[in-house]
Short mmCIF file of C-alpha atoms and ligand atoms in Angstrom, two decimals:
data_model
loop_
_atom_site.label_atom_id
_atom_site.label_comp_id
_atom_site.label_asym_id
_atom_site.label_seq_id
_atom_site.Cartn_x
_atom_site.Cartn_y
_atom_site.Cartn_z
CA UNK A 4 17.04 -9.09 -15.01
CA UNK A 5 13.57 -9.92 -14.29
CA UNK A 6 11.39 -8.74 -11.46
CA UNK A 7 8.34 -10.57 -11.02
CA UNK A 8 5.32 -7.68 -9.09
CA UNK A 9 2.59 -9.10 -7.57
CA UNK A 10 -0.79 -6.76 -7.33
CA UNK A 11 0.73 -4.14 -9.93
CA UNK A 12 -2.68 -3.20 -11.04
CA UNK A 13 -3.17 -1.85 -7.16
CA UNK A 14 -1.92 1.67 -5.98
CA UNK A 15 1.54 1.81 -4.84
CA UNK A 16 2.29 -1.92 -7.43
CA UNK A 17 1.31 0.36 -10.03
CA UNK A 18 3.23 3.35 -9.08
CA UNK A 19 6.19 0.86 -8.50
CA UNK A 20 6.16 -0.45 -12.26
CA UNK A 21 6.39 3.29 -13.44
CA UNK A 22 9.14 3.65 -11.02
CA UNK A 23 10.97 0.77 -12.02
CA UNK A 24 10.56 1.32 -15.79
CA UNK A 25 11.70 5.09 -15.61
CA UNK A 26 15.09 3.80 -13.37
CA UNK A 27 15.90 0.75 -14.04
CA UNK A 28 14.78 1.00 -17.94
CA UNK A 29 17.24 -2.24 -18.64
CA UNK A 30 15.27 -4.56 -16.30
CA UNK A 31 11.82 -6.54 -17.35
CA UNK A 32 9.05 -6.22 -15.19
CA UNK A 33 6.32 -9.36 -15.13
CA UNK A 34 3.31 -7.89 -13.43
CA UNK A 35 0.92 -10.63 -11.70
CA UNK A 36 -2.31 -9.39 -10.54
CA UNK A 37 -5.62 -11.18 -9.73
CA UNK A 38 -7.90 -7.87 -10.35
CA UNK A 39 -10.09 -8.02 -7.51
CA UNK A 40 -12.06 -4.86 -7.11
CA UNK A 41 -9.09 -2.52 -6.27
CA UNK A 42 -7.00 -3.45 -9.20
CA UNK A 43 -7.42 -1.78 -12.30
CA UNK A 44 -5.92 -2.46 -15.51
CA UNK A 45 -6.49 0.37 -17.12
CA UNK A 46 -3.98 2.18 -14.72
CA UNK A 47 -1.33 0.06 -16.42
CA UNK A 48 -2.54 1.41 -20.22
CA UNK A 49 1.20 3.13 -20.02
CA UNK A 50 3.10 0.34 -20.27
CA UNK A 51 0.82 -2.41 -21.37
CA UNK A 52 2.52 -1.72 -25.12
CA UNK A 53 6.37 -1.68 -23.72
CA UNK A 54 8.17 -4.82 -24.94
CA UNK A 55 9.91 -4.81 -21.43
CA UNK A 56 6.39 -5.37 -19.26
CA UNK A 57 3.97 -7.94 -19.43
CA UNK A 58 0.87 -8.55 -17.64
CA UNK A 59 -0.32 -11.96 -16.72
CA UNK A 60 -3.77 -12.09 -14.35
CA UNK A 61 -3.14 -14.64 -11.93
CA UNK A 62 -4.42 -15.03 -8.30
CA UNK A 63 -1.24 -15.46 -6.32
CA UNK A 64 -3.07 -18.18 -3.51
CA UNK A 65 -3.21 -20.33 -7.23
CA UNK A 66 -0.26 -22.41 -6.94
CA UNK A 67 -0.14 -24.01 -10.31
CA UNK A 68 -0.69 -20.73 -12.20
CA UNK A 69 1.70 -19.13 -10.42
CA UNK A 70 4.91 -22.26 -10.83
CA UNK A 71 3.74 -22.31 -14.22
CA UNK A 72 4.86 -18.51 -14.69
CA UNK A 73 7.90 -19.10 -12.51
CA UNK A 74 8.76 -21.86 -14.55
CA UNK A 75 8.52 -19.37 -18.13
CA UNK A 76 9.58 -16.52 -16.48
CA UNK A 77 12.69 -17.43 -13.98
CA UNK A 78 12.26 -14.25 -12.18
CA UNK A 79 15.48 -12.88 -10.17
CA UNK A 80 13.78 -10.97 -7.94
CA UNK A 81 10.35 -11.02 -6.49
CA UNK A 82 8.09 -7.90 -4.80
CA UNK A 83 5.00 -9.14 -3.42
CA UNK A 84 3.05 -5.95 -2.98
CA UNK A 85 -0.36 -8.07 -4.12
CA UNK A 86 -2.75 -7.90 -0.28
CA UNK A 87 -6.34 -7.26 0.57
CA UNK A 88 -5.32 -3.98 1.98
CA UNK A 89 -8.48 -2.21 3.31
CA UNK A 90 -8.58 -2.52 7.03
CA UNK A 91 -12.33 -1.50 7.02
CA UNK A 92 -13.04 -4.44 4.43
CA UNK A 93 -11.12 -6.70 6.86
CA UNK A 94 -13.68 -6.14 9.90
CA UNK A 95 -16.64 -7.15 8.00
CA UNK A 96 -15.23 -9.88 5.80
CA UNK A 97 -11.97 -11.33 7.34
CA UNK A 98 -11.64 -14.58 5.29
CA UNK A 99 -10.37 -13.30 2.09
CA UNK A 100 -7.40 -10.98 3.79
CA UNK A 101 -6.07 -14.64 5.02
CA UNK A 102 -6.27 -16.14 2.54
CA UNK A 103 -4.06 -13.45 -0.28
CA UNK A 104 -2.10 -12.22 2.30
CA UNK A 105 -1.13 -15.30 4.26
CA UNK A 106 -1.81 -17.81 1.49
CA UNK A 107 -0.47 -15.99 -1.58
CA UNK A 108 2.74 -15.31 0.19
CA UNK A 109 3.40 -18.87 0.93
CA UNK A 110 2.38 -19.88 -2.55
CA UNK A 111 4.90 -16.53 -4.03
CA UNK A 112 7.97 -18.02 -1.73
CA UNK A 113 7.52 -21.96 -2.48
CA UNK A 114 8.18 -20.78 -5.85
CA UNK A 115 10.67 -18.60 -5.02
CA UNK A 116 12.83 -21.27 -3.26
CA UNK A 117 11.60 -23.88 -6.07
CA UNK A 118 12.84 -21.94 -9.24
CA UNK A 119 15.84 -19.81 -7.18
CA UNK A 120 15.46 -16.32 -6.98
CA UNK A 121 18.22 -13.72 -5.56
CA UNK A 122 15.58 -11.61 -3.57
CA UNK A 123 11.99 -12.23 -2.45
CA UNK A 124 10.62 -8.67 -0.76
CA UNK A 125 7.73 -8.70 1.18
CA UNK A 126 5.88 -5.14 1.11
CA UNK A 127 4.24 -4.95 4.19
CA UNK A 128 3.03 -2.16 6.66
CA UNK A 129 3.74 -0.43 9.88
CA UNK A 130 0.45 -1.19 11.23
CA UNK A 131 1.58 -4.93 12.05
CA UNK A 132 3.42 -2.67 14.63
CA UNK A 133 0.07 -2.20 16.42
CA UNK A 134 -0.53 1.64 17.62
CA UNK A 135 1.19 4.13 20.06
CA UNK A 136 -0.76 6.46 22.10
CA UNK A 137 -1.92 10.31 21.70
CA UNK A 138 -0.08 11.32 24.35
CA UNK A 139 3.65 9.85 23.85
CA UNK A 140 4.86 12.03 20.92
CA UNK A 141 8.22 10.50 21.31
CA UNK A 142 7.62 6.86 20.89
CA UNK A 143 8.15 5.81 17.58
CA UNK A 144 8.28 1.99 15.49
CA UNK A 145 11.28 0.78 15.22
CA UNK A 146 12.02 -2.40 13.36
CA UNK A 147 12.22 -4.06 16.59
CA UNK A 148 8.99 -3.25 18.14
CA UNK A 149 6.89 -5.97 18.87
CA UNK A 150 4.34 -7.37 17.02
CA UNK A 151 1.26 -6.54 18.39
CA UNK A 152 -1.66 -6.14 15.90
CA UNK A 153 -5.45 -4.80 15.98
CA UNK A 154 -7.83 -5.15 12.66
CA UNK A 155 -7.78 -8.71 10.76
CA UNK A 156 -6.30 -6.76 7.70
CA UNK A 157 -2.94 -5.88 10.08
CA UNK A 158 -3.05 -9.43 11.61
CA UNK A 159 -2.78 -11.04 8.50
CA UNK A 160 0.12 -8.85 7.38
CA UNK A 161 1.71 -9.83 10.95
CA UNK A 162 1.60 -13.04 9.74
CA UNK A 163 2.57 -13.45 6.75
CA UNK A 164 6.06 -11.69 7.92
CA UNK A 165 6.80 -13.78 10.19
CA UNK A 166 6.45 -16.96 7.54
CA UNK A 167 8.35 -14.28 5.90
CA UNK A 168 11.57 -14.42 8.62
CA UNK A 169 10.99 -18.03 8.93
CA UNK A 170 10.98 -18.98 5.23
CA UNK A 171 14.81 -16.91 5.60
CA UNK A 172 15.76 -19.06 8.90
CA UNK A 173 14.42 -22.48 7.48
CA UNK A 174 14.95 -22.78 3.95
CA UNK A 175 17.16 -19.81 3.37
CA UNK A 176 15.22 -18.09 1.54
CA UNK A 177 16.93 -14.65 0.65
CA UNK A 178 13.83 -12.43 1.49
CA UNK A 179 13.69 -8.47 2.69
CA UNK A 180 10.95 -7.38 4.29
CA UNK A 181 9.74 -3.21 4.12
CA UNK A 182 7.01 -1.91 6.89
CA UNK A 183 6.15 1.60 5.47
CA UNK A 184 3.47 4.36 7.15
CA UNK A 185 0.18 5.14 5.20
CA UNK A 186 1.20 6.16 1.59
CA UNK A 187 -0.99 8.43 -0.70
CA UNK A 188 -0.83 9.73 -4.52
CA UNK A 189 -2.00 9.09 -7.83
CA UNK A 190 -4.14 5.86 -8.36
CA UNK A 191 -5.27 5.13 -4.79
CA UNK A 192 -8.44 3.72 -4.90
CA UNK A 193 -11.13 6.34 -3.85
CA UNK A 194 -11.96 3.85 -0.25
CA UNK A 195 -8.90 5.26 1.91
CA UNK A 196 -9.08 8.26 3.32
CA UNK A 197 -7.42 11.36 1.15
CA UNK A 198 -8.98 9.71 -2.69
CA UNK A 199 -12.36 9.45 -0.31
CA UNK A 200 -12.90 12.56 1.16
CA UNK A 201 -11.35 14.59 -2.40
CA UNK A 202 -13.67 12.64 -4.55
CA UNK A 203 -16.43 13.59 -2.30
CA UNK A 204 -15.35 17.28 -1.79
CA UNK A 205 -15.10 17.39 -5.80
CA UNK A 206 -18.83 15.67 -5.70
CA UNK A 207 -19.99 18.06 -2.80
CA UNK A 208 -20.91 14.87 -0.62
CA UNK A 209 -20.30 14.75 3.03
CA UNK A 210 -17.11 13.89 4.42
CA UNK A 211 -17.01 10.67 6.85
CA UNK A 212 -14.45 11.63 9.58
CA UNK A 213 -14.61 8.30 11.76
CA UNK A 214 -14.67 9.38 15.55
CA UNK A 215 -13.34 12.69 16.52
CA UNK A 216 -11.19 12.46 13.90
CA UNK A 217 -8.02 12.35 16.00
CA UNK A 218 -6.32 9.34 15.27
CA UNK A 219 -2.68 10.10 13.20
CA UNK A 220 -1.32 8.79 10.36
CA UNK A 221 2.31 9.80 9.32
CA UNK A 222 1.77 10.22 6.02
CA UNK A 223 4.08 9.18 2.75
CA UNK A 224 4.29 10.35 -0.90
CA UNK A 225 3.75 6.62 -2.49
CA UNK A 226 6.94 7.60 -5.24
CA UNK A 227 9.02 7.71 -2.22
CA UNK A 228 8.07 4.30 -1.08
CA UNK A 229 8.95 3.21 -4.41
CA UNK A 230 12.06 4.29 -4.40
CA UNK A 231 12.71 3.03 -1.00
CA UNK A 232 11.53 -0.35 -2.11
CA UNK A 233 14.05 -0.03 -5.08
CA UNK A 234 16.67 0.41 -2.64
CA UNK A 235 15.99 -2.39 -0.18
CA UNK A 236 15.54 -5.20 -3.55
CA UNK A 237 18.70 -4.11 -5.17
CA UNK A 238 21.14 -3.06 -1.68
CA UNK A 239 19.36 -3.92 1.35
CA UNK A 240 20.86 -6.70 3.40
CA UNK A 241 19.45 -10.14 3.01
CA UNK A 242 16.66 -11.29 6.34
CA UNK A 243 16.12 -7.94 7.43
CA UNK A 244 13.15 -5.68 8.15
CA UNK A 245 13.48 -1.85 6.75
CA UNK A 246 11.36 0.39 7.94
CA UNK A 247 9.77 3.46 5.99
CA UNK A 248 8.07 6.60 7.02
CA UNK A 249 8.98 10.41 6.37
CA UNK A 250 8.23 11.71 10.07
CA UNK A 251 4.98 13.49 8.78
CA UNK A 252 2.27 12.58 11.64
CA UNK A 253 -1.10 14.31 10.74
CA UNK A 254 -4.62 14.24 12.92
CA UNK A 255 -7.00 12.93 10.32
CA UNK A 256 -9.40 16.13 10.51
CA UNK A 257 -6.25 18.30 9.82
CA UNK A 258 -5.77 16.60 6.67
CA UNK A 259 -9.88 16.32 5.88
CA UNK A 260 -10.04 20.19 6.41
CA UNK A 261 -6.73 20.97 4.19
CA UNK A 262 -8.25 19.02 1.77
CA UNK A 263 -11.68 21.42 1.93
CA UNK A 264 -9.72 24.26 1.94
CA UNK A 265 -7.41 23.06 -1.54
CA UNK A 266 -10.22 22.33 -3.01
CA UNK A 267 -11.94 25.37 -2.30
CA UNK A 268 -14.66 23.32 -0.58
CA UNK A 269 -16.41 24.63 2.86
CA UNK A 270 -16.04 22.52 6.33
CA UNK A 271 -19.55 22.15 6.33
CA UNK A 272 -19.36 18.96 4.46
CA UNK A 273 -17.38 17.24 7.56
CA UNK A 274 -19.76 14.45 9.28
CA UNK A 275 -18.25 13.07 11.83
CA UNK A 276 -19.50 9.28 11.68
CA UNK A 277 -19.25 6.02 13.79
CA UNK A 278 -15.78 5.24 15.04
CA UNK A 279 -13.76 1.87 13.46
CA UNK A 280 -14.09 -0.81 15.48
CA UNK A 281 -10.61 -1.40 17.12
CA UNK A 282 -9.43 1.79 15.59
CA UNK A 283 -5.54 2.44 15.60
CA UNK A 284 -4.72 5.76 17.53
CA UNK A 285 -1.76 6.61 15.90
CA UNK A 286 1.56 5.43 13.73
CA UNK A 287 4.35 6.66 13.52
CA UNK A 288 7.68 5.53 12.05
CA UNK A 289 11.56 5.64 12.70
CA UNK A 290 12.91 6.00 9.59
CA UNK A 291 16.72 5.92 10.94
CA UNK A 292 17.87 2.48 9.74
CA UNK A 293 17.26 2.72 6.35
CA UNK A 294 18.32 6.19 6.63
CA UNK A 295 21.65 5.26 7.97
CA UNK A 296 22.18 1.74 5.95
CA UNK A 297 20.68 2.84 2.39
CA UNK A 298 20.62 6.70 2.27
CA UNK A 299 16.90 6.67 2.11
CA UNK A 300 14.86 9.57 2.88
CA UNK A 301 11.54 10.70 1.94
CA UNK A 302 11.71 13.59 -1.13
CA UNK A 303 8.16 15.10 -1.15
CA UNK A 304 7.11 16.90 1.39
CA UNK A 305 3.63 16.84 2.45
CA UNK A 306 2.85 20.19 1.37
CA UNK A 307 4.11 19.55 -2.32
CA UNK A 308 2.64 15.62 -2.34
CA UNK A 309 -0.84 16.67 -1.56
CA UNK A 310 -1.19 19.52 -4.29
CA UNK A 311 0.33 16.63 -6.75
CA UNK A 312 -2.24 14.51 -5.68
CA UNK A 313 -5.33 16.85 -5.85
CA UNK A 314 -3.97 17.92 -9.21
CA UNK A 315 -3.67 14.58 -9.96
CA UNK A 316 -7.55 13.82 -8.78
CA UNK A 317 -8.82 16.51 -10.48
CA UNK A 318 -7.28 15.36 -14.37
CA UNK A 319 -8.21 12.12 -14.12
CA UNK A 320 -11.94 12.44 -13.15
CA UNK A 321 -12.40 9.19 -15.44
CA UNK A 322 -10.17 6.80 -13.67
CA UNK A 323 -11.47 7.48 -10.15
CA UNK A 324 -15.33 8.40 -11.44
CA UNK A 325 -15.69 5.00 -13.26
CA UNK A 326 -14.84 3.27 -10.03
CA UNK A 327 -17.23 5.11 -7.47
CA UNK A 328 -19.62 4.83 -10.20
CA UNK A 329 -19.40 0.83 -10.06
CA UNK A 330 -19.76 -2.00 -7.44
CA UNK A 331 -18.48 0.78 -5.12
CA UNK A 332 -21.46 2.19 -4.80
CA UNK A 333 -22.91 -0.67 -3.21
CA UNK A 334 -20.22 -1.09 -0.71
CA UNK A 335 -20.24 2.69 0.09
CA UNK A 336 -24.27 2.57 1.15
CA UNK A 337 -22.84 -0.71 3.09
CA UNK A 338 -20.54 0.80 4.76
CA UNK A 339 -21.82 4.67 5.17
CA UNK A 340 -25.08 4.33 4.80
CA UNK A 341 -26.09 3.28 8.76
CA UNK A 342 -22.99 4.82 10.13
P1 LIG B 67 -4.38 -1.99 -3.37
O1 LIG B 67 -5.55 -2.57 -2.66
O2 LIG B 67 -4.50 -0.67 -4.07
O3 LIG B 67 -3.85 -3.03 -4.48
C1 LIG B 67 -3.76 -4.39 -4.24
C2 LIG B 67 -3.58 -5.10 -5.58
O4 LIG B 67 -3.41 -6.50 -5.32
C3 LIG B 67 -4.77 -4.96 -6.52
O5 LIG B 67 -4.33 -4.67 -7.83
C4 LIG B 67 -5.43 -6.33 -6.47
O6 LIG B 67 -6.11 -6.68 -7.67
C5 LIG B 67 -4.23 -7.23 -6.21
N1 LIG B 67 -4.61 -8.49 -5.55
C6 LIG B 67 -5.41 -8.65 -4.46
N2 LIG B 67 -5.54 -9.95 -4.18
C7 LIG B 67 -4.79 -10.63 -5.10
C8 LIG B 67 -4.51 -12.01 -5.31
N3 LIG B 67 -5.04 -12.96 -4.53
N4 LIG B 67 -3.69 -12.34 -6.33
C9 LIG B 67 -3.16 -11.40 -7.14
N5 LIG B 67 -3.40 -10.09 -6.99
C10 LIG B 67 -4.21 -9.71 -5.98
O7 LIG B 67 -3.22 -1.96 -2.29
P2 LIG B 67 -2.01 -0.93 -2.09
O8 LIG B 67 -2.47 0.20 -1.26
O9 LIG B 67 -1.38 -0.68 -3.40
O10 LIG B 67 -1.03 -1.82 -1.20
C11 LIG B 67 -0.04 -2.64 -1.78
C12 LIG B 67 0.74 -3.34 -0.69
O11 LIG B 67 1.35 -2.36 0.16
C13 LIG B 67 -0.10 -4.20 0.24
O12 LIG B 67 0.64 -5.37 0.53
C14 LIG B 67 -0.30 -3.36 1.48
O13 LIG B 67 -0.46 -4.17 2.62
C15 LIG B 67 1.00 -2.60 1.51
N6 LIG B 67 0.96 -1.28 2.17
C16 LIG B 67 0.04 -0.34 1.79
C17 LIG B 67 0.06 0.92 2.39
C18 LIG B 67 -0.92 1.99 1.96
O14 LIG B 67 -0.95 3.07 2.58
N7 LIG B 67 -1.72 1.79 0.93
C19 LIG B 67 1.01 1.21 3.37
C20 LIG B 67 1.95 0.23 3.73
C21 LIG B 67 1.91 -1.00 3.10
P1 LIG B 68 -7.31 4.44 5.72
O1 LIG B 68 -7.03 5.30 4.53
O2 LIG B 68 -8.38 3.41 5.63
O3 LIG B 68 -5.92 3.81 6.16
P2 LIG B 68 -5.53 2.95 7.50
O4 LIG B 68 -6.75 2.64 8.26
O5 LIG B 68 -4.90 1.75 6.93
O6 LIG B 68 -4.59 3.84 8.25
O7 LIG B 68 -7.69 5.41 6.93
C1 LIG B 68 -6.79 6.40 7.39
C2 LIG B 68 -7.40 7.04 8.62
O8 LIG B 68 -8.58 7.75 8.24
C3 LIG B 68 -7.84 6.05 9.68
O9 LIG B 68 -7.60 6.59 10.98
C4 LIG B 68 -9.33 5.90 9.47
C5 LIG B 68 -9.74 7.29 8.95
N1 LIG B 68 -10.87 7.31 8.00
C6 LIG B 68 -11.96 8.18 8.23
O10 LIG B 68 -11.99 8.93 9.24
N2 LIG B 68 -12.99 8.19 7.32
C7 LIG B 68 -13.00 7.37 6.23
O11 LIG B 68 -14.00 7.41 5.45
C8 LIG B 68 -11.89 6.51 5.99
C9 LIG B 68 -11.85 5.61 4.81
C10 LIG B 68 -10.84 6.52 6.91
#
């Protein structure tokens, strides 16, 4: 069959086509991808030569591109994973977050219902969830938690999930939807927090801890995702929401000063910086239903995926140098520079 990814050329997209190719090595993957700043082709330079991939740059908020490649391609199954995902981008430049995320997911589903597709997944994120507080270690997300959201960047997610659940009530429209925790690993652009502060440990440049640096994340290997995503398109049950999250909460200065000490690097280099405006206090999911329903549970512990990843970091200067060498610099000095 054919799976059509949206924003492959992204993080976890990317990570997903490598996925997909390794498993499912009898199924064609058609990567869309607009290549705004955080998508990168050259990340795809693995597969760009396999007769089973192709690459088409497309903005997904352009309707007629996008029927035109539903029309060629007749996808069976669609994974929108393509989002403005930065939340700190979102606070100083809203606009464009509504218009991919809410926008390009209507445009992605009127083609699925047009052409007929068995699965549209939406990959979206537990911060549409909102936050839980400090003190209340035994509240979790479930899939029923309300909808209660903070930045622009989570708002727009919010919404386009519930078009999402409505496109499935109205039209029928067989869609799953996956909420995971904060993923990291190989090929995550160098502006969210673990590829920030190791590029700027490597670079011996301060380390922006926002606040105290208490807020929690509970963090996820991004190959786990993956394969949680493969398990939801190909077994999870038609109009439901999956969530996915290993149970690994972490303050953010824990994981800021494991990263110094990995990288041999000393604590000194921790600034502690103006706090996010509206900044989430902590997220944390409960894995159990696709635990119980699919079998899913996270493989790499946190221990294991962080050495990965700082290996990772550290043999492929190139790929993450070439970016914070570009028009990142200019947003870094925007965003760091008075903080
Ligand atoms: P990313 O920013 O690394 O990649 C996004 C990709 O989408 C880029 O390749 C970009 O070029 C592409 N894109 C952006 N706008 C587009 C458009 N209009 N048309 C076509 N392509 C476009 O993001 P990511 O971290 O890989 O996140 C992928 C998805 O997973 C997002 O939907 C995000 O909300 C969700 N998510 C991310 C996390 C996380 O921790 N990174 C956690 C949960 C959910
Ligand atoms: P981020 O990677 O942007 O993910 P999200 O905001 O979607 O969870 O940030 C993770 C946490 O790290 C969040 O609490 C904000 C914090 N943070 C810093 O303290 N300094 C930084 O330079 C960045 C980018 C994030």
């Amino acid at each position: 069959m054919t799976i059509l990814v949206t924003g492959g050329a992204g993080f976890i997209g990317s990570n997903f086509i490598f996925y997909e190719r390794e498993k499912h090595p009898e199924d064609r993957i058609v990567c869309v991808d607009k290549l705004t700043y955080a998508g990168n082709l050259s990340t795809l330079a693995p597969v760009m030569d396999d007769p089973m991939f192709r690459f088409v740059k497309a903005d997904i908020c352009d309707r007629k591109a996008i029927f035109a490649l539903f029309e060629e391609e007749r996808p069976d199954i669609v994974v929108n994973f393509a989002a403005e995902s930065h939340v700190d981008r979102s606070i100083e430049d809203p606009g464009v977050f509504l218009e991919t995320n809410i926008m390009g997911t209507a445009v992605m589903m009127d083609a699925s219902r047009k052409y007929g597709v068995t699965r549209y997944h939406q990959v979206s994120t537990d911060e549409v969830y909102g936050d839980l507080p400090l003190d209340r270690p035994d509240l979790f997300f479930t899939e029923t938690t309300p909808l209660h959201t903070s930045s622009p960047y989570s708002s727009s997610k919010a919404g386009a999930d519930l078009l999402v659940m409505a496109y499935h009530r109205t039209f029928g429209l067989p869609v799953t939807v996956s909420r995971c925790s904060n993923n990291y690993g190989p090929y995550q652009f160098p502006e969210k927090l673990i590829p920030l502060m190791i590029a700027n440990a490597l670079n011996d440049k301060p380390l922006p801890v926002y606040g105290k640096g208490e807020n929690v994340r509970d963090w996820l290997y991004v190959e786990d995702h993956c394969k949680a995503i493969d398990l939801i398109i190909r077994e999870g049950r038609v109009g439901e929401v999956y969530n996915i999250g290993g149970h690994n909460e972490m303050a953010n200065i824990d994981i800021v000063k494991l990263i110094c000490r990995l990288l041999g690097k000393p604590e000194s280099l921790i600034t502690f910086v103006t706090d996010r405006k509206g900044h989430d206090m902590r997220y944390a999911i409960d894995p159990a239903k696709i635990h119980a329903e699919l079998g899913w549970l996270p493989e790499t512990m946190f221990a294991e995926g962080i050495r990965r990843t700082i290996v990772w970091y550290l043999e492929h200067r190139e790929w993450w140098e070439t970016i914070v060498s570009g028009e990142y610099r200019s947003y870094y000095e925007k965003m760091y520079g008075s903080r």
